C-alpha cells in the first residue's frame, strides 16, 4: 500500500506532540520508525491506523481515504490489551469486527508457524508470559491478512529466538507483498529488516532514508544524535 502523508498534526491541549509533512510510504517495503521516547512515533502510527484521531491531517492510502481502506490496515498497539479469554479468542478478536470475509483459520496456521504458540491456544492468555503475550498480540494484528501491517515495538519482552522469529515473519510479510511499518528501539533490528528508516525527533521527521544508503548505521550522525548510539 502506498501512503502519502501531506501533513499530520497532533495536539494535546495546546502542546503539539506531532507535526510531520511529506511522508511517502512506498508499497511493499519495510519502514523502520525510530526515535527517542516521547518523540511521537506511536502518535504517528496510531493516527495512520485510525485508532487515534490526528488534530489535522491529509493522508491518502493508494490514493483513497482511510474509510475506504481500513479493512486493509492492521496495527499491533504498543500497549496492547489481553482479554480474560483463551489465546485463540484473543488472536481472533479482530475477525468479529471485520466486514471482509476472512479465512482466519488459514491465516492463523500460516503465521503461527513462526512461533511455538499452538500448544497454548486453549490456555487463558492472561496466564501467558510477557513474551508469549506479545506474540499473541502480534498474531492478532496479522489475522486479517491486510496489505498494510503496522507494528509498534513487536519484539518487546521477547527472547533471542522470539526476536529472530518476529524478524523472519516481517521478512515473510514483505515476500507476501505487504507494506510493513515497524517501530523499534533495536538498532540491529533496523539493520536486519528495514528498507527505509524514518527518524522522528520531537514530533518531526528528521530524515527518511533508504537503509542501504546509510553506509554504517553506527557512523550515521542522525542516528547517533537521535538514539544516542555511543
Ligand atoms: N493522551 C495523551 N495526553 C497527553 N499527552 C500525550 C498523550 N499521549 C501521548 N502524549 C504525549 O505525546 C508525546 C508523544 O508520545 P508517543 O507515545 O507518540 O511517543 P513514542 O515516540 O511512541 O515514545 P515511546 O518510544 O516511549 O513509545 C509524548 O510527549 C507524550 O507524553
Ligand atoms: Mg511508542
Short mmCIF file of C-alpha atoms and ligand atoms in Angstrom, two decimals:
data_model
loop_
_atom_site.label_atom_id
_atom_site.label_comp_id
_atom_site.label_asym_id
_atom_site.label_seq_id
_atom_site.Cartn_x
_atom_site.Cartn_y
_atom_site.Cartn_z
CA UNK A 1 0.00 0.00 0.00
CA UNK A 2 1.34 3.44 -0.98
CA UNK A 3 0.70 6.07 1.66
CA UNK A 4 1.07 9.78 1.18
CA UNK A 5 1.03 11.96 4.25
CA UNK A 6 0.81 15.56 3.12
CA UNK A 7 0.65 16.63 6.74
CA UNK A 8 -0.39 15.24 10.11
CA UNK A 9 -0.56 17.11 13.40
CA UNK A 10 -1.50 16.10 16.90
CA UNK A 11 -2.11 18.46 19.78
CA UNK A 12 -2.87 17.73 23.39
CA UNK A 13 -4.38 20.90 24.84
CA UNK A 14 -2.01 23.47 23.38
CA UNK A 15 1.02 21.17 23.23
CA UNK A 16 1.96 19.98 19.73
CA UNK A 17 3.36 16.46 20.00
CA UNK A 18 3.39 15.64 16.28
CA UNK A 19 3.87 17.90 13.29
CA UNK A 20 5.00 15.98 10.19
CA UNK A 21 4.70 16.60 6.48
CA UNK A 22 5.51 14.98 3.16
CA UNK A 23 5.99 11.39 4.23
CA UNK A 24 5.84 9.00 1.33
CA UNK A 25 5.48 5.31 2.15
CA UNK A 26 6.18 3.11 -0.86
CA UNK A 27 4.29 -0.12 -1.22
CA UNK A 28 5.88 -3.48 -0.37
CA UNK A 29 8.74 -2.07 1.70
CA UNK A 30 9.64 -2.33 5.36
CA UNK A 31 9.82 1.04 7.11
CA UNK A 32 11.52 1.30 10.49
CA UNK A 33 10.36 4.25 12.57
CA UNK A 34 12.96 5.24 15.12
CA UNK A 35 13.30 8.00 17.69
CA UNK A 36 13.55 8.62 21.39
CA UNK A 37 10.83 8.01 23.98
CA UNK A 38 8.08 10.57 23.59
CA UNK A 39 9.20 11.67 20.11
CA UNK A 40 5.78 10.90 18.58
CA UNK A 41 6.24 7.51 16.88
CA UNK A 42 3.16 5.85 18.38
CA UNK A 43 1.12 9.02 17.88
CA UNK A 44 2.01 8.94 14.17
CA UNK A 45 1.21 5.29 13.54
CA UNK A 46 -1.89 5.18 15.75
CA UNK A 47 -3.24 8.06 13.69
CA UNK A 48 -2.34 6.33 10.43
CA UNK A 49 -4.11 3.16 11.57
CA UNK A 50 -7.18 5.09 12.68
CA UNK A 51 -7.15 4.16 16.36
CA UNK A 52 -6.50 7.78 17.34
CA UNK A 53 -7.50 10.93 15.54
CA UNK A 54 -4.99 13.48 14.36
CA UNK A 55 -5.84 17.10 15.16
CA UNK A 56 -5.32 17.86 11.46
CA UNK A 57 -4.19 15.66 8.61
CA UNK A 58 -4.21 15.00 4.91
CA UNK A 59 -3.39 11.37 4.15
CA UNK A 60 -4.19 9.04 1.26
CA UNK A 61 -3.78 5.29 1.08
CA UNK A 62 -3.36 4.10 -2.53
CA UNK A 63 -4.98 7.42 -3.39
CA UNK A 64 -8.01 6.69 -1.19
CA UNK A 65 -9.33 7.95 2.12
CA UNK A 66 -8.89 5.92 5.31
CA UNK A 67 -12.54 4.80 5.49
CA UNK A 68 -12.23 3.07 2.12
CA UNK A 69 -9.11 1.10 3.02
CA UNK A 70 -9.45 0.48 6.75
CA UNK A 71 -10.21 -3.23 6.25
CA UNK A 72 -6.77 -3.50 4.72
CA UNK A 73 -4.83 -1.94 7.60
CA UNK A 74 -3.83 -3.61 10.83
CA UNK A 75 -1.98 -2.41 13.87
CA UNK A 76 -0.27 -4.02 16.81
CA UNK A 77 -0.54 -1.45 19.59
CA UNK A 78 2.42 -0.73 21.85
CA UNK A 79 0.13 -1.09 24.87
CA UNK A 80 -1.96 -3.95 23.56
CA UNK A 81 -4.76 -5.38 25.66
CA UNK A 82 -5.00 -9.04 26.60
CA UNK A 83 -8.55 -10.19 27.36
CA UNK A 84 -9.51 -12.65 30.04
CA UNK A 85 -10.11 -15.39 27.47
CA UNK A 86 -8.20 -18.08 25.57
CA UNK A 87 -5.17 -17.27 23.44
CA UNK A 88 -7.17 -18.35 20.38
CA UNK A 89 -10.01 -15.92 21.11
CA UNK A 90 -7.53 -13.15 21.85
CA UNK A 91 -5.92 -13.69 18.44
CA UNK A 92 -9.25 -13.95 16.63
CA UNK A 93 -10.74 -10.82 18.18
CA UNK A 94 -10.43 -8.60 15.03
CA UNK A 95 -12.36 -11.16 12.98
CA UNK A 96 -15.52 -10.15 14.87
CA UNK A 97 -15.17 -6.54 13.75
CA UNK A 98 -14.20 -7.07 10.14
CA UNK A 99 -16.71 -6.67 7.34
CA UNK A 100 -14.42 -8.57 4.99
CA UNK A 101 -14.81 -12.35 4.90
CA UNK A 102 -11.65 -13.78 6.42
CA UNK A 103 -10.21 -17.26 6.24
CA UNK A 104 -8.86 -16.78 9.74
CA UNK A 105 -8.03 -20.47 10.23
CA UNK A 106 -5.69 -20.35 7.25
CA UNK A 107 -4.13 -17.10 8.44
CA UNK A 108 -3.72 -18.41 11.96
CA UNK A 109 -1.92 -21.53 10.73
CA UNK A 110 0.23 -19.56 8.33
CA UNK A 111 1.53 -17.06 10.86
CA UNK A 112 1.53 -19.25 13.95
CA UNK A 113 4.22 -21.41 12.36
CA UNK A 114 6.74 -18.69 13.20
CA UNK A 115 6.15 -19.13 16.92
CA UNK A 116 5.50 -22.00 19.21
CA UNK A 117 2.06 -20.84 20.30
CA UNK A 118 -0.01 -23.79 19.11
CA UNK A 119 0.18 -25.71 22.42
CA UNK A 120 -1.01 -22.55 24.19
CA UNK A 121 -4.09 -21.79 22.07
CA UNK A 122 -6.61 -23.04 24.63
CA UNK A 123 -4.86 -21.52 27.62
CA UNK A 124 -6.07 -18.29 29.26
CA UNK A 125 -3.98 -15.55 27.65
CA UNK A 126 -3.67 -13.66 30.93
CA UNK A 127 -1.62 -16.58 32.22
CA UNK A 128 0.99 -16.31 29.48
CA UNK A 129 4.49 -14.94 29.98
CA UNK A 130 5.30 -11.41 28.79
CA UNK A 131 6.88 -12.58 25.53
CA UNK A 132 4.04 -15.01 24.85
CA UNK A 133 1.53 -12.18 25.31
CA UNK A 134 3.45 -10.08 22.79
CA UNK A 135 3.32 -12.98 20.30
CA UNK A 136 -0.45 -13.24 20.87
CA UNK A 137 -0.87 -9.50 20.17
CA UNK A 138 1.28 -9.80 17.06
CA UNK A 139 -0.77 -12.69 15.69
CA UNK A 140 -3.92 -10.69 16.43
CA UNK A 141 -2.56 -7.95 14.16
CA UNK A 142 -1.91 -10.46 11.38
CA UNK A 143 -5.12 -12.47 11.48
CA UNK A 144 -6.92 -10.24 8.95
CA UNK A 145 -4.09 -10.67 6.41
CA UNK A 146 -4.06 -6.97 5.50
CA UNK A 147 -1.85 -5.23 2.94
CA UNK A 148 -0.56 -2.73 5.48
CA UNK A 149 0.80 -4.06 8.77
CA UNK A 150 1.90 -1.60 11.44
CA UNK A 151 3.81 -2.96 14.42
CA UNK A 152 4.60 -0.86 17.48
CA UNK A 153 7.62 -2.44 19.18
CA UNK A 154 6.66 -6.07 18.36
CA UNK A 155 9.72 -7.64 19.98
CA UNK A 156 9.16 -6.20 23.44
CA UNK A 157 9.73 -8.81 26.15
CA UNK A 158 11.00 -11.36 23.65
CA UNK A 159 13.99 -13.64 23.99
CA UNK A 160 16.51 -14.04 21.15
CA UNK A 161 14.55 -16.85 19.49
CA UNK A 162 11.37 -14.76 19.65
CA UNK A 163 13.14 -11.74 18.14
CA UNK A 164 14.53 -13.92 15.34
CA UNK A 165 11.06 -15.36 14.66
CA UNK A 166 9.48 -11.88 14.51
CA UNK A 167 12.15 -10.65 12.12
CA UNK A 168 11.69 -13.71 9.88
CA UNK A 169 7.96 -13.09 9.99
CA UNK A 170 8.42 -9.44 8.99
CA UNK A 171 10.58 -10.50 6.02
CA UNK A 172 7.92 -13.05 5.09
CA UNK A 173 5.21 -10.36 5.18
CA UNK A 174 7.26 -8.42 2.68
CA UNK A 175 7.58 -11.51 0.44
CA UNK A 176 3.80 -11.73 0.55
CA UNK A 177 3.66 -8.22 -0.94
CA UNK A 178 2.70 -6.37 2.23
CA UNK A 179 3.89 -2.99 3.41
CA UNK A 180 5.25 -3.07 6.95
CA UNK A 181 5.82 -0.18 9.34
CA UNK A 182 7.88 -1.20 12.32
CA UNK A 183 8.61 0.90 15.39
CA UNK A 184 11.68 -0.30 17.19
CA UNK A 185 14.42 0.84 19.54
CA UNK A 186 16.59 -2.07 18.44
CA UNK A 187 19.11 -0.64 16.03
CA UNK A 188 20.37 -4.08 14.98
CA UNK A 189 16.79 -4.93 14.08
CA UNK A 190 16.70 -1.88 11.82
CA UNK A 191 19.87 -3.14 10.12
CA UNK A 192 18.47 -6.63 9.69
CA UNK A 193 15.00 -5.78 8.42
CA UNK A 194 14.37 -2.24 7.19
CA UNK A 195 14.33 -0.95 3.61
CA UNK A 196 13.76 2.62 4.80
CA UNK A 197 14.37 4.36 8.10
CA UNK A 198 12.17 7.20 9.27
CA UNK A 199 13.81 9.25 12.01
CA UNK A 200 11.46 11.16 14.28
CA UNK A 201 12.58 13.70 16.83
CA UNK A 202 10.37 15.96 18.94
CA UNK A 203 7.35 15.24 16.77
CA UNK A 204 9.08 15.99 13.49
CA UNK A 205 10.57 13.85 10.77
CA UNK A 206 14.29 14.48 10.74
CA UNK A 207 15.06 12.17 7.85
CA UNK A 208 13.64 9.34 5.80
CA UNK A 209 16.45 7.42 4.16
CA UNK A 210 16.95 4.18 2.36
CA UNK A 211 18.72 1.89 4.79
CA UNK A 212 21.23 0.72 2.21
CA UNK A 213 22.32 4.34 1.85
CA UNK A 214 23.25 4.54 5.50
CA UNK A 215 26.79 3.36 5.00
CA UNK A 216 27.30 2.23 8.52
CA UNK A 217 24.37 2.67 10.79
CA UNK A 218 26.70 3.33 13.72
CA UNK A 219 28.51 6.09 11.80
CA UNK A 220 25.27 7.84 10.90
CA UNK A 221 25.13 11.22 12.57
CA UNK A 222 21.33 11.49 12.76
CA UNK A 223 21.07 8.06 14.29
CA UNK A 224 23.75 8.82 16.82
CA UNK A 225 22.05 12.04 17.79
CA UNK A 226 18.59 10.57 17.99
CA UNK A 227 19.36 7.23 19.52
CA UNK A 228 22.46 8.25 21.41
CA UNK A 229 24.38 5.36 19.92
CA UNK A 230 27.78 5.53 21.57
N1 LIG B 1 -3.21 11.02 25.91
C1 LIG B 1 -2.21 11.90 25.94
N2 LIG B 1 -2.33 13.08 26.55
C2 LIG B 1 -1.32 13.99 26.59
N3 LIG B 1 -0.12 13.76 26.01
C3 LIG B 1 0.07 12.59 25.39
C4 LIG B 1 -0.96 11.60 25.32
N4 LIG B 1 -0.48 10.54 24.62
C5 LIG B 1 0.79 10.85 24.29
N5 LIG B 1 1.12 12.08 24.75
C6 LIG B 1 2.41 12.76 24.56
O1 LIG B 1 2.75 12.73 23.19
C7 LIG B 1 4.15 12.61 23.04
C8 LIG B 1 4.46 11.51 22.04
O2 LIG B 1 4.07 10.26 22.58
P1 LIG B 1 4.24 8.89 21.78
O3 LIG B 1 3.55 7.84 22.56
O4 LIG B 1 3.83 9.10 20.38
O5 LIG B 1 5.83 8.70 21.82
P2 LIG B 1 6.72 7.48 21.28
O6 LIG B 1 7.70 8.08 20.31
O7 LIG B 1 5.86 6.39 20.79
O8 LIG B 1 7.53 7.06 22.59
P3 LIG B 1 7.99 5.60 23.14
O9 LIG B 1 9.29 5.29 22.47
O10 LIG B 1 8.18 5.86 24.61
O11 LIG B 1 6.90 4.62 22.87
C9 LIG B 1 4.74 12.38 24.42
O12 LIG B 1 5.29 13.58 24.89
C10 LIG B 1 3.53 12.02 25.26
O13 LIG B 1 3.67 12.44 26.57
MG1 LIG B 2 5.52 4.49 21.42
#
